[in-house]
Every structure is written in structure tokens, then in C-alpha cells.
PDB file of C-alpha atoms in Angstrom:
ATOM      1  CA  MET A   1      12.240 -14.508   9.216  1.00 63.00           C
ATOM      2  CA  ASN A   2      14.804 -13.970  11.895  1.00 73.00           C
ATOM      3  CA  PHE A   3      15.124 -11.045  14.275  1.00 75.00           C
ATOM      4  CA  LEU A   4      17.839  -9.261  12.263  1.00 73.00           C
ATOM      5  CA  GLU A   5      15.797  -9.429   9.050  1.00 70.00           C
ATOM      6  CA  LYS A   6      12.770  -8.029  10.841  1.00 70.00           C
ATOM      7  CA  ILE A   7      14.725  -5.153  12.395  1.00 71.00           C
ATOM      8  CA  THR A   8      16.553  -4.191   9.196  1.00 72.00           C
ATOM      9  CA  GLY A   9      13.595  -4.784   6.886  1.00 71.00           C
ATOM     10  CA  SER A  10      15.695  -6.966   4.574  1.00 78.00           C
ATOM     11  CA  ASP A  11      12.883  -9.514   4.439  1.00 79.00           C
ATOM     12  CA  MET A  12      10.587  -6.842   3.018  1.00 84.00           C
ATOM     13  CA  THR A  13      13.248  -5.753   0.532  1.00 86.00           C
ATOM     14  CA  LYS A  14      13.525  -9.330  -0.745  1.00 89.00           C
ATOM     15  CA  GLU A  15       9.755  -9.615  -0.961  1.00 90.00           C
ATOM     16  CA  MET A  16       9.432  -6.307  -2.840  1.00 90.00           C
ATOM     17  CA  LYS A  17      12.138  -7.393  -5.308  1.00 94.00           C
ATOM     18  CA  GLY A  18      10.144 -10.556  -5.869  1.00 94.00           C
ATOM     19  CA  PHE A  19       7.023  -8.496  -6.522  1.00 94.00           C
ATOM     20  CA  GLU A  20       8.900  -6.364  -9.043  1.00 95.00           C
ATOM     21  CA  GLU A  21      10.206  -9.438 -10.876  1.00 95.00           C
ATOM     22  CA  ARG A  22       6.682 -10.810 -11.094  1.00 94.00           C
ATOM     23  CA  ALA A  23       5.335  -7.438 -12.262  1.00 95.00           C
ATOM     24  CA  LYS A  24       7.913  -7.260 -15.084  1.00 96.00           C
ATOM     25  CA  ALA A  25       6.222 -10.288 -16.671  1.00 94.00           C
ATOM     26  CA  LEU A  26       2.905  -8.416 -16.913  1.00 94.00           C
ATOM     27  CA  PRO A  27       1.767  -6.475 -19.998  1.00 94.00           C
ATOM     28  CA  ALA A  28       2.518  -2.731 -19.981  1.00 94.00           C
ATOM     29  CA  GLU A  29      -0.988  -1.608 -18.932  1.00 94.00           C
ATOM     30  CA  TYR A  30      -0.897  -4.029 -16.000  1.00 93.00           C
ATOM     31  CA  GLN A  31       2.551  -2.788 -14.959  1.00 95.00           C
ATOM     32  CA  THR A  32       1.213   0.765 -14.926  1.00 94.00           C
ATOM     33  CA  ALA A  33      -1.777  -0.313 -12.829  1.00 94.00           C
ATOM     34  CA  TRP A  34       0.564  -2.174 -10.436  1.00 94.00           C
ATOM     35  CA  LYS A  35       2.641   0.967  -9.886  1.00 95.00           C
ATOM     36  CA  GLU A  36      -0.482   3.014  -9.226  1.00 93.00           C
ATOM     37  CA  ILE A  37      -1.856   0.416  -6.804  1.00 92.00           C
ATOM     38  CA  GLN A  38       1.452   0.399  -4.936  1.00 91.00           C
ATOM     39  CA  SER A  39       1.602   4.174  -4.635  1.00 90.00           C
ATOM     40  CA  ASN A  40      -1.970   4.298  -3.326  1.00 88.00           C
ATOM     41  CA  LEU A  41      -1.501   1.442  -0.867  1.00 86.00           C
ATOM     42  CA  TRP A  42       1.665   2.802   0.777  1.00 84.00           C
ATOM     43  CA  LEU A  43      -0.375   5.680   2.168  1.00 80.00           C
ATOM     44  CA  HIS A  44      -2.300   3.179   4.303  1.00 76.00           C
ATOM     45  CA  GLY A  45       0.718   1.340   5.667  1.00 75.00           C
ATOM     46  CA  ASP A  46       1.905   1.295   9.221  1.00 71.00           C
ATOM     47  CA  PHE A  47       5.334   2.636  10.191  1.00 70.00           C
ATOM     48  CA  THR A  48       7.191  -0.208   8.461  1.00 73.00           C
ATOM     49  CA  GLY A  49       4.698  -1.083   5.758  1.00 78.00           C
ATOM     50  CA  ARG A  50       4.858  -4.714   6.826  1.00 80.00           C
ATOM     51  CA  ASN A  51       1.065  -4.820   7.110  1.00 81.00           C
ATOM     52  CA  LEU A  52       0.783  -4.214   3.367  1.00 85.00           C
ATOM     53  CA  MET A  53       2.876  -7.187   2.193  1.00 88.00           C
ATOM     54  CA  PRO A  54      -0.015  -9.691   2.025  1.00 88.00           C
ATOM     55  CA  ILE A  55      -2.259  -7.098   0.387  1.00 88.00           C
ATOM     56  CA  LEU A  56       0.372  -6.286  -2.247  1.00 91.00           C
ATOM     57  CA  ASP A  57       0.915  -9.995  -2.894  1.00 91.00           C
ATOM     58  CA  ASN A  58      -2.809 -10.590  -3.407  1.00 90.00           C
ATOM     59  CA  ALA A  59      -3.208  -7.520  -5.635  1.00 91.00           C
ATOM     60  CA  LEU A  60      -0.313  -8.648  -7.822  1.00 92.00           C
ATOM     61  CA  GLU A  61      -1.743 -12.161  -8.017  1.00 92.00           C
ATOM     62  CA  LEU A  62      -5.072 -10.695  -9.152  1.00 91.00           C
ATOM     63  CA  LEU A  63      -3.269  -8.809 -11.914  1.00 91.00           C
ATOM     64  CA  GLU A  64      -1.324 -11.912 -12.955  1.00 92.00           C
ATOM     65  CA  VAL A  65      -4.431 -14.108 -13.164  1.00 91.00           C
ATOM     66  CA  SER A  66      -6.456 -11.434 -14.960  1.00 89.00           C
ATOM     67  CA  SER A  67      -3.669 -10.854 -17.443  1.00 91.00           C
ATOM     68  CA  ALA A  68      -3.400 -14.592 -18.130  1.00 90.00           C
ATOM     69  CA  ASP A  69      -7.174 -14.692 -18.718  1.00 88.00           C
ATOM     70  CA  GLY A  70      -6.859 -11.891 -21.278  1.00 90.00           C
ATOM     71  CA  GLN A  71      -8.934  -9.353 -19.357  1.00 89.00           C
ATOM     72  CA  SER A  72      -8.212  -5.648 -19.615  1.00 89.00           C
ATOM     73  CA  VAL A  73      -7.167  -3.603 -16.594  1.00 90.00           C
ATOM     74  CA  GLU A  74     -10.431  -1.652 -16.727  1.00 89.00           C
ATOM     75  CA  GLU A  75     -12.453  -4.882 -16.571  1.00 86.00           C
ATOM     76  CA  VAL A  76     -10.579  -5.974 -13.456  1.00 87.00           C
ATOM     77  CA  LEU A  77      -9.999  -2.748 -11.526  1.00 86.00           C
ATOM     78  CA  GLY A  78     -12.535  -0.371 -13.008  1.00 85.00           C
ATOM     79  CA  ASP A  79     -11.767   3.291 -13.645  1.00 86.00           C
ATOM     80  CA  ASP A  80     -10.912   4.208 -10.053  1.00 86.00           C
ATOM     81  CA  ILE A  81      -7.654   2.521  -9.053  1.00 88.00           C
ATOM     82  CA  LYS A  82      -7.354   4.776  -6.014  1.00 86.00           C
ATOM     83  CA  GLY A  83     -10.765   3.615  -4.800  1.00 83.00           C
ATOM     84  CA  PHE A  84      -9.856   0.010  -5.555  1.00 85.00           C
ATOM     85  CA  SER A  85      -6.688   0.386  -3.477  1.00 84.00           C
ATOM     86  CA  ALA A  86      -8.609   1.939  -0.586  1.00 80.00           C
ATOM     87  CA  ALA A  87     -11.060  -0.964  -0.701  1.00 82.00           C
ATOM     88  CA  LEU A  88      -8.142  -3.401  -0.465  1.00 82.00           C
ATOM     89  CA  VAL A  89      -6.981  -1.935   2.844  1.00 79.00           C
ATOM     90  CA  GLY A  90     -10.331  -2.035   4.522  1.00 71.00           C
ATOM     91  CA  ASP A  91     -12.821   0.495   3.347  1.00 53.00           C
ATOM     92  CA  GLU A  92     -13.317   3.574   1.259  1.00 49.00           C
ATOM     93  CA  GLY A  93     -12.894   5.883   4.232  1.00 52.00           C
ATOM     94  CA  ALA A  94      -9.613   4.390   5.418  1.00 53.00           C
ATOM     95  CA  LYS A  95      -7.359   7.040   6.923  1.00 60.00           C
ATOM     96  CA  THR A  96      -3.870   7.579   5.658  1.00 60.00           C
ATOM     97  CA  TYR A  97      -0.932   8.171   7.981  1.00 57.00           C
ATOM     98  CA  ARG A  98      -1.134  11.869   7.063  1.00 63.00           C
ATOM     99  CA  ASP A  99      -4.736  11.990   8.276  1.00 66.00           C
ATOM    100  CA  LYS A 100      -3.734  10.303  11.533  1.00 64.00           C
ATOM    101  CA  TRP A 101      -0.858  12.735  12.082  1.00 65.00           C
ATOM    102  CA  ARG A 102      -3.102  15.705  11.278  1.00 70.00           C
ATOM    103  CA  ASP A 103      -5.721  14.511  13.787  1.00 75.00           C
ATOM    104  CA  GLN A 104      -3.056  14.049  16.475  1.00 73.00           C
ATOM    105  CA  LEU A 105      -1.585  17.492  15.799  1.00 77.00           C
ATOM    106  CA  ASN A 106      -5.025  19.101  15.987  1.00 77.00           C
ATOM    107  CA  LYS A 107      -5.732  17.362  19.301  1.00 78.00           C
ATOM    108  CA  ASN A 108      -2.402  18.484  20.736  1.00 73.00           C
ATOM    109  CA  VAL A 109      -2.938  22.091  19.639  1.00 77.00           C
ATOM    110  CA  ALA A 110      -6.492  22.100  21.018  1.00 79.00           C
ATOM    111  CA  ARG A 111      -5.235  20.721  24.329  1.00 76.00           C
ATOM    112  CA  LYS A 112      -2.514  23.383  24.551  1.00 74.00           C
ATOM    113  CA  LEU A 113      -4.896  26.181  23.633  1.00 80.00           C
ATOM    114  CA  GLY A 114      -7.491  24.873  26.042  1.00 78.00           C
ATOM    115  CA  GLY A 115      -4.924  25.073  28.835  1.00 61.00           C
ATOM    116  CA  LEU A 116      -4.280  28.756  28.117  1.00 52.00           C
ATOM    117  CA  LYS A 117      -7.819  29.866  28.934  1.00 47.00           C
TER     118      LYS A 117
END
């Protein structure tokens, strides 16, 4: 990856297109699970989402292998795809970017209000 690709994010665009092509080969229930995993994982990404690329790749590979083995989505992921996604990024209590922004806003407001006393 060169500097221009990193700045523009074109490397990630290519990688995401590759993920989508791979996901199209999955059965319908696996494609639905893939979309749900993606939507849950993006909440835990950094500013660019670059930190999620290896996690997305591994999650998709899990779905591909499980599908080839004839397992159902429920056997592989269980009933809680959101919890599965949170476990992929580190732990069940992983904070989303919204949580981080909320914490920062609360700290800033508390600091400003504390200065008014």
C-alpha cells in the first residue's frame, strides 16, 4: 500500500469490494449474517475503520468455511450476532465511538461547569 492509497482509503475500498465478492458466493442466510456482522463491527472502528479490516477478513473466512462444512449460521454464530461481533473486537464491554464521544462531551461539560463555581 502506498501513501496515496492510505490517504484516500482506496486500498480499503478494494478490500471491501473483495469481501463483497466473496460474500456473494455464500448462501442467503450467511449473506444476511455477514451484513449484520459488518454493521455491528463498524461501530467499534477507529476513525478510518482500517483496524477492522483483519477482523472482517477473519469473520468472512469463518462464514465461508462453516458454509462449506454445511453448518447453519446459528451453529456457528449462535443467536446473538451483536454479541459475537463485540467479542470479535475485544470483549463484550467494548465501547463504540458514540460511547467515547459521549464520555468526552460529559467530561468537557463537567469541566466547564466546574469552572463556573
